[in-house]
Short mmCIF file of C-alpha atoms and ligand atoms in Angstrom, two decimals:
data_model
loop_
_atom_site.label_atom_id
_atom_site.label_comp_id
_atom_site.label_asym_id
_atom_site.label_seq_id
_atom_site.Cartn_x
_atom_site.Cartn_y
_atom_site.Cartn_z
CA MET A 1 6.53 -7.00 0.32
CA PHE A 2 7.22 -7.15 -3.40
CA THR A 3 10.87 -6.27 -2.72
CA SER A 4 12.41 -9.07 -4.81
CA LEU A 5 9.85 -8.68 -7.49
CA SER A 6 10.44 -5.07 -7.70
CA ASP A 7 14.16 -5.59 -7.83
CA SER A 8 13.96 -8.06 -10.60
CA LEU A 9 11.72 -5.79 -12.58
CA ASP A 10 13.94 -2.89 -12.08
CA LYS A 11 16.92 -4.76 -13.42
CA THR A 12 15.07 -5.97 -16.40
CA PHE A 13 13.71 -2.57 -17.36
CA ARG A 14 16.99 -0.85 -16.80
CA ASN A 15 18.47 -3.23 -19.28
CA LEU A 16 15.71 -2.66 -21.71
CA ARG A 17 16.09 1.20 -21.39
CA GLY A 18 19.71 0.89 -21.93
CA VAL A 19 19.32 -0.69 -25.33
CA GLY A 20 19.70 1.92 -28.20
CA LYS A 21 17.36 0.19 -30.53
CA ILE A 22 14.84 -2.38 -29.27
CA SER A 23 14.34 -5.48 -31.28
CA GLU A 24 11.57 -8.11 -30.85
CA LYS A 25 14.28 -10.40 -29.36
CA ASN A 26 15.08 -7.68 -26.74
CA ILE A 27 11.44 -7.57 -25.79
CA ALA A 28 11.02 -11.36 -25.78
CA ASP A 29 14.12 -11.75 -23.53
CA ALA A 30 12.80 -9.07 -21.12
CA LEU A 31 9.40 -10.71 -20.91
CA ARG A 32 10.97 -14.17 -20.20
CA GLU A 33 12.78 -12.52 -17.32
CA ILE A 34 9.69 -10.93 -16.03
CA ARG A 35 7.74 -14.24 -16.29
CA ILE A 36 10.35 -15.85 -14.06
CA ALA A 37 10.24 -13.07 -11.71
CA LEU A 38 6.42 -13.31 -11.43
CA LEU A 39 6.62 -16.99 -10.76
CA GLU A 40 9.33 -16.50 -8.24
CA ALA A 41 7.06 -14.03 -6.56
CA ASP A 42 4.59 -16.88 -6.36
CA VAL A 43 2.11 -15.60 -8.86
CA GLU A 44 -0.22 -18.26 -9.96
CA PHE A 45 1.09 -19.90 -13.13
CA GLY A 46 -1.92 -19.25 -15.44
CA VAL A 47 -2.11 -15.72 -14.31
CA ALA A 48 1.52 -15.10 -15.03
CA LYS A 49 1.18 -16.63 -18.40
CA ASP A 50 -1.86 -14.60 -19.45
CA PHE A 51 -0.36 -11.52 -18.07
CA ILE A 52 2.84 -11.91 -20.06
CA SER A 53 0.98 -12.69 -23.23
CA ARG A 54 -1.09 -9.54 -22.86
CA VAL A 55 2.01 -7.38 -22.27
CA LYS A 56 3.72 -9.10 -25.19
CA GLU A 57 0.97 -8.35 -27.65
CA LYS A 58 0.97 -4.70 -26.81
CA ALA A 59 4.86 -4.42 -26.57
CA MET A 60 5.41 -6.03 -29.93
CA GLY A 61 3.21 -3.35 -31.55
CA GLU A 62 4.67 -1.24 -34.31
CA ASP A 63 4.20 1.93 -32.29
CA VAL A 64 6.39 0.69 -29.54
CA LEU A 65 9.31 -0.51 -31.71
CA LYS A 66 9.26 2.74 -33.68
CA SER A 67 8.86 5.14 -30.80
CA ILE A 68 11.61 7.34 -29.44
CA LYS A 69 11.68 5.65 -26.08
CA PRO A 70 10.57 2.07 -26.47
CA GLY A 71 11.89 1.03 -23.06
CA GLU A 72 9.71 3.65 -21.31
CA GLN A 73 6.79 2.68 -23.51
CA ILE A 74 7.13 -0.94 -22.43
CA VAL A 75 7.31 0.03 -18.79
CA LYS A 76 4.06 1.95 -19.20
CA ILE A 77 2.45 -0.89 -20.95
CA PHE A 78 3.58 -3.27 -18.13
CA HIS A 79 2.26 -0.68 -15.45
CA ASP A 80 -1.07 -0.43 -17.18
CA GLU A 81 -1.50 -4.24 -17.41
CA LEU A 82 -0.35 -4.60 -13.82
CA GLU A 83 -3.00 -1.98 -12.78
CA ALA A 84 -5.60 -3.97 -14.66
CA LEU A 85 -4.46 -7.28 -13.14
CA LEU A 86 -4.90 -5.72 -9.63
CA GLY A 87 -8.42 -4.83 -10.49
CA GLY A 88 -8.35 -1.36 -12.37
CA ASP A 89 -10.32 1.08 -10.30
CA GLN A 90 -10.49 1.05 -6.52
CA ALA A 91 -13.55 -0.85 -5.43
CA PRO A 92 -15.64 0.87 -2.73
CA LEU A 93 -17.77 -0.81 -0.14
CA ASP A 94 -21.48 -1.09 -0.45
CA LEU A 95 -22.61 0.78 2.74
CA ASN A 96 -26.24 1.30 1.79
CA PRO A 97 -28.54 0.49 4.69
CA PRO A 98 -28.78 -2.03 6.11
CA ALA A 99 -24.96 -1.91 5.83
CA ARG A 100 -23.75 -5.27 7.11
CA ILE A 101 -20.28 -6.56 6.59
CA LEU A 102 -19.41 -10.21 7.25
CA ILE A 103 -15.70 -10.84 7.78
CA CYS A 104 -14.41 -14.44 6.96
CA GLY A 105 -11.30 -16.19 6.37
CA LEU A 106 -8.76 -18.78 7.57
CA ASN A 107 -7.32 -19.09 11.05
CA GLY A 108 -4.98 -16.31 11.98
CA ALA A 109 -5.58 -14.37 8.66
CA GLY A 110 -6.14 -11.18 10.65
CA LYS A 111 -10.04 -11.22 10.73
CA THR A 112 -10.52 -9.87 14.17
CA THR A 113 -7.78 -7.27 13.82
CA THR A 114 -9.09 -6.23 10.45
CA SER A 115 -12.72 -6.00 11.69
CA ALA A 116 -11.52 -3.44 14.33
CA LYS A 117 -9.42 -1.67 11.81
CA LEU A 118 -12.29 -1.31 9.39
CA ALA A 119 -14.54 -0.05 12.21
CA ASN A 120 -11.90 2.40 12.98
CA ARG A 121 -11.71 3.57 9.37
CA LEU A 122 -15.49 3.84 9.01
CA LYS A 123 -15.67 5.74 12.20
CA LYS A 124 -13.10 8.32 10.98
CA GLU A 125 -15.10 8.63 7.87
CA GLY A 126 -18.14 9.81 10.06
CA ARG A 127 -20.15 6.50 10.18
CA ARG A 128 -21.24 4.66 13.24
CA PRO A 129 -19.87 1.21 13.17
CA LEU A 130 -20.75 -1.60 15.53
CA LEU A 131 -18.75 -4.69 16.01
CA ILE A 132 -20.24 -8.07 16.56
CA ALA A 133 -18.28 -10.98 17.87
CA CYS A 134 -19.48 -14.23 16.18
CA ASP A 135 -16.35 -16.37 16.79
CA LEU A 136 -17.74 -18.88 19.34
CA TYR A 137 -15.03 -21.37 18.70
CA ARG A 138 -11.58 -19.90 19.77
CA PRO A 139 -11.62 -19.19 23.53
CA ALA A 140 -10.86 -15.59 24.09
CA ALA A 141 -11.89 -14.63 20.55
CA ILE A 142 -14.82 -12.61 21.96
CA ASP A 143 -12.58 -10.80 24.54
CA GLN A 144 -10.04 -10.11 21.75
CA LEU A 145 -12.59 -8.08 19.58
CA ALA A 146 -13.95 -6.41 22.79
CA VAL A 147 -10.57 -5.15 23.74
CA LEU A 148 -9.90 -3.79 20.27
CA ALA A 149 -13.30 -2.21 20.04
CA LYS A 150 -12.61 -0.43 23.31
CA GLN A 151 -9.33 0.99 22.02
CA ILE A 152 -11.17 2.68 19.16
CA ASP A 153 -14.27 3.43 21.18
CA VAL A 154 -16.71 1.46 19.04
CA PRO A 155 -19.49 -0.49 20.62
CA CYS A 156 -19.12 -4.15 20.55
CA TYR A 157 -21.73 -7.04 20.93
CA THR A 158 -20.19 -9.75 23.14
CA PRO A 159 -22.29 -12.97 23.38
CA ASP A 160 -22.16 -15.05 26.49
CA ALA A 161 -19.27 -17.50 26.43
CA SER A 162 -21.66 -20.37 26.83
CA GLU A 163 -23.55 -19.49 23.54
CA SER A 164 -22.97 -21.98 20.70
CA ASP A 165 -25.35 -20.98 18.00
CA VAL A 166 -23.96 -18.37 15.88
CA VAL A 167 -27.32 -17.50 14.29
CA LYS A 168 -28.79 -16.98 17.68
CA VAL A 169 -25.91 -14.56 18.43
CA ALA A 170 -26.58 -12.73 15.19
CA LYS A 171 -30.21 -12.43 16.11
CA ASP A 172 -29.54 -11.03 19.49
CA ALA A 173 -26.92 -8.74 18.05
CA LEU A 174 -29.36 -7.28 15.57
CA ALA A 175 -31.74 -6.42 18.28
CA TRP A 176 -28.87 -4.88 20.26
CA ALA A 177 -27.65 -2.90 17.23
CA GLU A 178 -31.20 -1.54 16.84
CA LYS A 179 -30.71 0.21 20.20
CA GLN A 180 -27.14 1.34 19.37
CA GLN A 181 -28.30 3.16 16.42
CA GLY A 182 -25.33 2.08 14.50
CA THR A 183 -25.12 2.54 10.68
CA VAL A 184 -22.57 -0.21 9.77
CA LEU A 185 -22.46 -3.71 11.41
CA ILE A 186 -19.33 -5.68 11.19
CA PHE A 187 -19.47 -9.37 11.99
CA ASP A 188 -16.19 -11.09 13.04
CA THR A 189 -16.41 -14.80 12.48
CA ALA A 190 -14.48 -17.97 13.48
CA GLY A 191 -11.39 -18.97 11.74
CA ARG A 192 -10.56 -22.14 9.99
CA GLN A 193 -7.27 -24.00 10.04
CA GLU A 194 -8.18 -25.09 6.45
CA ILE A 195 -11.47 -25.36 4.63
CA ASP A 196 -13.52 -27.35 7.23
CA GLU A 197 -17.03 -28.32 6.09
CA LYS A 198 -18.66 -27.92 9.48
CA LEU A 199 -17.42 -24.33 9.90
CA ILE A 200 -18.24 -23.53 6.21
CA LEU A 201 -21.79 -24.64 6.94
CA GLU A 202 -21.97 -22.37 10.10
CA LEU A 203 -20.70 -19.54 7.98
CA LYS A 204 -23.41 -20.18 5.38
CA ARG A 205 -26.11 -20.21 7.98
CA LEU A 206 -24.77 -17.05 9.46
CA HIS A 207 -24.53 -15.53 5.94
CA ASP A 208 -28.12 -16.52 5.09
CA PHE A 209 -29.42 -14.95 8.22
CA VAL A 210 -27.38 -11.68 8.16
CA LYS A 211 -27.71 -11.15 4.38
CA PRO A 212 -24.69 -8.92 4.41
CA LYS A 213 -24.12 -6.39 1.69
CA GLU A 214 -20.48 -7.20 1.88
CA THR A 215 -18.77 -10.52 2.56
CA LEU A 216 -15.12 -9.77 2.87
CA LEU A 217 -12.53 -12.44 2.79
CA VAL A 218 -9.52 -11.67 4.89
CA ALA A 219 -6.33 -13.24 3.34
CA ASP A 220 -2.86 -13.31 4.75
CA SER A 221 -0.74 -12.29 1.82
CA ALA A 222 2.11 -14.44 3.14
CA THR A 223 0.18 -17.52 2.38
CA GLY A 224 1.05 -17.19 -1.31
CA GLN A 225 -0.88 -19.20 -3.86
CA GLN A 226 -2.76 -21.21 -1.28
CA ALA A 227 -4.59 -18.02 -0.46
CA VAL A 228 -5.96 -18.06 -3.90
CA SER A 229 -7.64 -21.50 -3.68
CA VAL A 230 -8.87 -20.51 -0.18
CA ALA A 231 -10.55 -17.54 -1.75
CA GLU A 232 -12.32 -19.66 -4.46
CA HIS A 233 -13.53 -22.00 -1.84
CA PHE A 234 -15.05 -19.29 0.39
CA ASP A 235 -16.47 -17.64 -2.72
CA GLY A 236 -18.11 -20.87 -3.75
CA ALA A 237 -19.60 -21.35 -0.25
CA VAL A 238 -21.00 -17.83 0.61
CA GLY A 239 -20.17 -15.67 -2.36
CA ILE A 240 -17.59 -13.07 -1.40
CA THR A 241 -17.85 -9.53 -2.48
CA GLY A 242 -14.29 -8.55 -1.93
CA ILE A 243 -10.92 -9.32 -0.44
CA ILE A 244 -8.90 -7.60 2.32
CA LEU A 245 -5.20 -8.57 2.10
CA THR A 246 -3.39 -8.47 5.37
CA LYS A 247 0.28 -8.33 6.42
CA LEU A 248 1.48 -6.44 3.41
CA ASP A 249 4.04 -5.09 5.72
CA GLY A 250 5.68 -8.62 5.89
CA ASP A 251 8.12 -10.03 3.56
CA ALA A 252 5.81 -12.08 1.52
CA ARG A 253 6.66 -12.24 -2.11
CA GLY A 254 3.40 -10.81 -3.21
CA GLY A 255 2.13 -13.56 -5.47
CA ALA A 256 -1.17 -13.75 -3.67
CA ALA A 257 -1.86 -10.03 -4.04
CA LEU A 258 -1.10 -10.28 -7.76
CA SER A 259 -3.10 -13.44 -8.43
CA MET A 260 -6.11 -13.03 -6.17
CA ARG A 261 -8.13 -10.67 -8.41
CA ALA A 262 -7.42 -12.45 -11.61
CA VAL A 263 -8.40 -15.92 -10.22
CA THR A 264 -11.39 -14.93 -8.19
CA GLY A 265 -12.71 -11.93 -10.21
CA LYS A 266 -13.33 -10.41 -6.77
CA PRO A 267 -11.75 -6.90 -6.00
CA ILE A 268 -9.23 -6.37 -3.37
CA LYS A 269 -10.85 -3.62 -1.29
CA TYR A 270 -8.40 -2.92 1.45
CA ALA A 271 -4.89 -3.84 2.60
CA GLY A 272 -3.69 -4.30 6.04
CA GLU A 273 -0.03 -3.16 6.65
CA GLY A 274 0.63 -3.48 10.25
CA GLU A 275 -0.68 -4.43 13.62
CA LYS A 276 -1.97 -0.97 14.68
CA LEU A 277 -5.55 -0.29 14.19
CA ASP A 278 -5.00 2.75 11.84
CA GLN A 279 -2.97 0.49 9.42
CA LEU A 280 -5.72 -0.46 7.00
CA PHE A 281 -5.66 1.22 3.67
CA GLU A 282 -7.84 1.30 0.64
CA PHE A 283 -6.42 -0.88 -2.12
CA HIS A 284 -5.72 1.22 -5.16
CA PRO A 285 -4.56 -0.92 -8.09
CA SER A 286 -2.75 1.95 -9.73
CA ARG A 287 -0.88 2.93 -6.72
CA MET A 288 0.14 -0.59 -5.98
CA ALA A 289 1.39 -0.95 -9.55
CA ASP A 290 3.53 2.09 -8.93
CA ARG A 291 4.92 0.59 -5.76
CA ILE A 292 5.79 -2.65 -7.40
CA LEU A 293 7.54 -0.75 -10.21
CA GLY A 294 9.46 1.30 -7.59
CA MET A 295 7.61 4.50 -8.52
CA GLY A 296 6.38 5.04 -4.99
CA ASP A 297 2.91 5.77 -3.73
CA ILE A 298 2.93 9.47 -3.14
CA VAL A 299 -0.80 9.73 -2.79
CA GLY A 300 -0.78 6.87 -0.15
CA MET A 301 1.92 8.75 1.63
CA VAL A 302 0.02 11.98 1.53
CA GLU A 303 -2.97 10.24 3.00
CA GLN A 304 -1.03 8.57 5.75
CA VAL A 305 0.60 11.67 6.74
CA ALA A 306 -2.46 13.89 6.30
CA ASP A 307 -3.62 13.12 9.76
CA LYS A 308 -0.27 13.91 11.46
CA VAL A 309 1.30 16.77 9.52
CA ASN A 310 0.38 20.19 8.51
CA GLU A 311 -1.19 19.93 5.12
CA ALA A 312 0.00 23.33 3.95
CA ASP A 313 3.62 22.38 4.63
CA ALA A 314 3.22 19.08 2.78
CA MET A 315 1.70 20.76 -0.27
CA ARG A 316 4.43 23.37 -0.38
CA SER A 317 7.01 20.66 -0.43
CA MET A 318 5.13 18.79 -3.10
CA LYS A 319 4.83 21.85 -5.16
CA ARG A 320 8.51 22.51 -4.92
CA MET A 321 9.28 18.85 -5.98
CA GLN A 322 7.02 19.40 -8.97
CA GLU A 323 8.97 22.69 -9.88
CA GLY A 324 12.25 20.92 -9.43
CA LYS A 325 13.24 23.13 -6.68
CA PHE A 326 13.33 20.65 -3.93
CA ASP A 327 16.31 21.50 -1.68
CA PHE A 328 17.77 20.68 1.63
CA THR A 329 15.51 23.08 3.48
CA ASP A 330 12.63 21.07 2.12
CA PHE A 331 14.42 17.85 2.95
CA LEU A 332 14.82 19.02 6.51
CA ASP A 333 11.10 19.96 6.69
CA GLN A 334 10.30 16.42 5.46
CA MET A 335 12.65 14.91 7.92
CA LYS A 336 10.81 16.68 10.66
CA MET A 337 7.34 15.65 9.39
CA ILE A 338 8.67 12.12 9.14
CA GLN A 339 9.72 12.18 12.75
CA ASN A 340 6.14 12.68 13.77
CA LEU A 341 5.01 9.62 11.91
CA GLY A 342 4.88 5.94 12.70
CA PRO A 343 7.28 3.21 11.38
CA LEU A 344 9.57 5.00 9.06
CA GLU A 345 10.58 2.28 6.70
CA GLY A 346 7.00 1.43 5.85
CA LEU A 347 6.17 5.06 5.08
CA LEU A 348 9.36 5.82 3.16
CA GLY A 349 8.82 2.81 1.25
CA LEU A 350 6.01 4.64 -0.35
CA MET A 351 8.43 7.24 -1.83
CA PRO A 352 9.42 6.92 -5.45
CA GLY A 353 12.76 5.47 -5.85
CA PHE A 354 13.05 4.93 -2.19
CA SER A 355 13.72 1.09 -2.44
CA LYS A 356 16.84 1.90 -4.51
CA ILE A 357 18.10 4.59 -2.16
CA LYS A 358 17.38 2.42 0.84
CA LYS A 359 19.75 -0.17 -0.34
CA GLN A 360 22.59 2.28 -0.28
CA LEU A 361 22.07 3.25 3.28
CA PRO A 362 23.67 1.37 6.20
CA ALA A 363 21.57 -0.98 8.33
CA GLY A 364 19.41 0.90 10.88
CA ALA A 365 19.54 4.04 8.86
CA PHE A 366 16.08 4.84 9.74
CA ASP A 367 16.17 4.89 13.47
CA ASN A 368 15.56 8.18 15.25
CA LYS A 369 19.23 8.63 16.22
CA LYS A 370 20.24 8.55 12.61
CA ILE A 371 17.57 10.94 11.65
CA LYS A 372 18.81 13.39 14.35
CA ARG A 373 22.27 13.14 12.76
CA THR A 374 20.95 13.79 9.33
CA GLU A 375 19.02 16.79 10.72
CA ALA A 376 22.27 17.98 12.39
CA ILE A 377 24.16 17.74 9.07
CA VAL A 378 21.50 19.91 7.30
CA LEU A 379 21.37 22.36 10.10
CA SER A 380 25.09 22.80 9.70
CA MET A 381 24.82 23.91 6.11
CA THR A 382 24.50 27.58 5.22
CA LEU A 383 21.16 28.62 3.70
CA GLU A 384 22.84 28.91 0.38
CA GLU A 385 24.17 25.38 0.69
CA ARG A 386 20.74 24.14 1.47
CA THR A 387 19.30 25.78 -1.65
CA ARG A 388 22.13 25.03 -3.96
CA PRO A 389 23.50 21.73 -2.74
CA GLU A 390 25.71 21.43 -5.79
CA ILE A 391 28.06 24.00 -4.28
CA ILE A 392 28.84 21.75 -1.28
CA LYS A 393 32.23 20.52 -2.28
CA GLY A 394 35.39 19.27 -0.35
CA SER A 395 36.16 21.78 2.30
CA ARG A 396 32.48 22.60 2.86
CA ARG A 397 31.76 19.09 3.45
CA GLN A 398 34.36 18.74 6.07
CA ARG A 399 33.16 21.98 7.80
CA ILE A 400 29.57 20.48 7.79
CA ALA A 401 30.87 17.26 9.31
CA ASP A 402 32.69 19.18 12.00
CA GLY A 403 29.95 21.53 12.70
CA SER A 404 27.36 18.72 13.06
CA GLY A 405 29.51 16.35 15.03
CA THR A 406 29.23 13.82 12.31
CA THR A 407 31.74 12.35 9.85
CA LEU A 408 32.68 13.34 6.42
CA MET A 409 31.54 9.99 5.24
CA GLU A 410 28.09 10.73 6.72
CA VAL A 411 27.98 14.00 5.01
CA ASN A 412 28.95 12.55 1.68
CA GLN A 413 26.40 9.83 1.85
CA LEU A 414 23.62 12.24 2.69
CA ILE A 415 24.58 14.46 -0.27
CA LYS A 416 24.67 11.57 -2.60
CA GLN A 417 21.26 10.10 -1.31
CA PHE A 418 19.77 13.60 -1.71
CA GLY A 419 21.09 13.88 -5.34
CA GLU A 420 19.43 10.55 -6.11
CA MET A 421 16.18 11.73 -4.62
CA ARG A 422 16.39 14.86 -6.62
CA LYS A 423 16.99 13.05 -9.74
CA MET A 424 14.08 10.81 -9.22
CA MET A 425 11.86 13.72 -8.74
CA LYS A 426 13.01 15.31 -11.93
CA SER A 427 12.38 12.33 -13.96
CA PRO A 428 9.51 13.42 -16.31
CA THR A 429 7.74 9.94 -16.53
CA LYS A 430 7.93 9.35 -12.77
CA MET A 431 6.92 12.81 -11.78
CA GLY A 432 4.23 12.81 -14.38
CA ASN A 433 2.86 9.62 -12.89
CA MET A 434 3.00 11.02 -9.37
CA MET A 435 1.05 14.06 -10.44
CA LYS A 436 -1.51 11.96 -12.19
CA GLN A 437 -1.96 10.16 -8.97
CA LEU A 438 -2.19 13.35 -7.00
CA GLY A 439 -5.07 14.40 -9.08
CA GLY A 440 -7.01 11.54 -7.62
CA ALA A 441 -6.38 12.25 -3.86
CA PRO A 442 -9.11 13.70 -1.79
CA GLY A 443 -8.95 17.47 -1.69
CA MET A 444 -6.08 17.50 -4.29
CA LYS A 445 -8.25 18.78 -7.14
CA ASP A 446 -8.50 22.29 -5.79
CA ILE A 447 -4.79 22.32 -4.83
CA MET A 448 -3.95 21.14 -8.40
CA LYS A 449 -6.09 24.05 -9.87
CA GLY A 450 -3.89 26.32 -7.88
CA PHE A 451 -0.92 24.83 -9.73
CA GLY A 452 -2.28 25.89 -13.05
CA GLY A 453 -5.41 23.94 -13.87
CA GLY A 454 -3.85 20.45 -13.17
CA LYS A 455 -1.49 20.89 -16.13
CA PHE A 456 2.10 20.20 -15.52
CA PRO A 457 5.06 21.32 -17.62
CA PHE A 458 6.03 17.85 -18.88
N1 LIG B 1 2.15 -7.30 10.74
C1 LIG B 1 0.90 -7.46 10.54
N2 LIG B 1 0.20 -8.23 11.44
C2 LIG B 1 -1.19 -8.28 11.40
C3 LIG B 1 -1.89 -7.74 10.40
N3 LIG B 1 -3.17 -8.03 10.57
C4 LIG B 1 -3.23 -8.82 11.61
N4 LIG B 1 -2.01 -9.07 12.13
C5 LIG B 1 -1.71 -9.94 13.27
O1 LIG B 1 -1.96 -11.21 12.99
C6 LIG B 1 -2.33 -11.96 14.09
C7 LIG B 1 -3.67 -12.67 13.93
O2 LIG B 1 -4.65 -11.72 13.75
P1 LIG B 1 -6.16 -11.94 14.16
O3 LIG B 1 -6.85 -10.78 13.87
O4 LIG B 1 -6.25 -12.41 15.53
O5 LIG B 1 -6.60 -13.07 13.13
P2 LIG B 1 -7.88 -13.85 13.07
O6 LIG B 1 -8.14 -14.15 11.55
O7 LIG B 1 -8.95 -13.10 13.73
O8 LIG B 1 -7.55 -15.26 13.86
P3 LIG B 1 -8.49 -16.29 14.38
O9 LIG B 1 -9.71 -15.61 14.92
O10 LIG B 1 -7.72 -17.09 15.37
O11 LIG B 1 -8.97 -17.13 13.15
C8 LIG B 1 -2.37 -10.95 15.27
O12 LIG B 1 -1.14 -11.05 15.94
C9 LIG B 1 -2.35 -9.63 14.48
O13 LIG B 1 -1.82 -8.51 15.26
C10 LIG B 1 -1.15 -6.88 9.46
O14 LIG B 1 -1.72 -6.26 8.46
N5 LIG B 1 0.27 -6.84 9.54
MG1 LIG B 2 -10.31 -13.81 15.14
#
């Protein structure tokens, strides 16, 4: 998602940075391009217009025009406004007892999957979630939830197939939940093809009875602007407390994600990025803004890998990046870590600058076979070459290709790609931003202290 928006923004900002002295006209031209890019990404018209005028007001300020690096300043203004547009701070769930979460949304938006994903997350956080199947309309909906619940080992209330009153189901479920000693109840509800009064009425009755602390609207990010009006409608009917965007892993243009918060005023609390039950992530506006601007989401990446890789190794590699010492040995370590992880493109997409690097790679570059080849190339380098890649010139490259059973072209390509990665890591603004983010990651504060009180030399 956001690929074409990111590309357009990247082009515009690159042009802007390239201009020696920035004039108001340069800024106005850039903003016009950005406005078009936003509209092409399916951002709601009013939202795009307001957004541009806010950026414009700040970007036209004296300080910016007179600053040493006006291009960078404008990127920063854009980033901050984007972050604000996406909601500012991450919005947590209200899980005070009795913690009840009502999941609602259109047909096929991902409600049932998301209910299970959320239960899975909460369980990992040490809570005791219970799932309650309240979709009495679609045949097999109850079974679907029960199957997912079983996969994550979370108790699930499954009403009898003949049951037709959703309030009765909720009542029975509460009695059942009492015995289960759960701490968070998640109610999965029936979908609607479109806003359907009968079903909305049913949802209202259920809502009145359950009195949920959280009423979360699940919205498919691929539905674009339509998702926004749906959100407004649900909000009008039952008062939603937040939004969960699903299918961010798809190729949607991202307009819904960008407009949702501004139009409804409701925070996006989570984002679903895949069909697996561990692919639900907290929605952090700042990280999302970084991703849209191609700055990567290092914290997100760290969190995703935290379960699966050795934290000490990851931190060592991060520290080396920060010190500008990242070399092929670190690269190899990372490759190994990456091999243990799930779908690679999604994860690597969180790396700063990766979207640009990715384009230079041949199709299928991230399949396991290719990774093995890359690994072979690095393993054929001497230790010195790994630490000082700049010495890998002509004959060395051929030797490495021969030694690893790859081609000179592959070796050249890898070295070029590595160079780009390194350049990205050395870029003060990008690295500074990454480090700022890192400060916010759980457990990171202590590690940062170890790096010199959280202060970095740029
Ligand atoms: N790629 C991807 N697929 C998802 C995501 N979330 C849900 N899906 C898929 O979307 C489809 C519909 O998901 P459900 O959870 O059944 O949707 P629902 O809103 O409960 O549908 P109804 O109950 O029929 O209204 C399933 O095939 C899910 O696997 C996501 O974040 N990414
Ligand atoms: Mg469902």
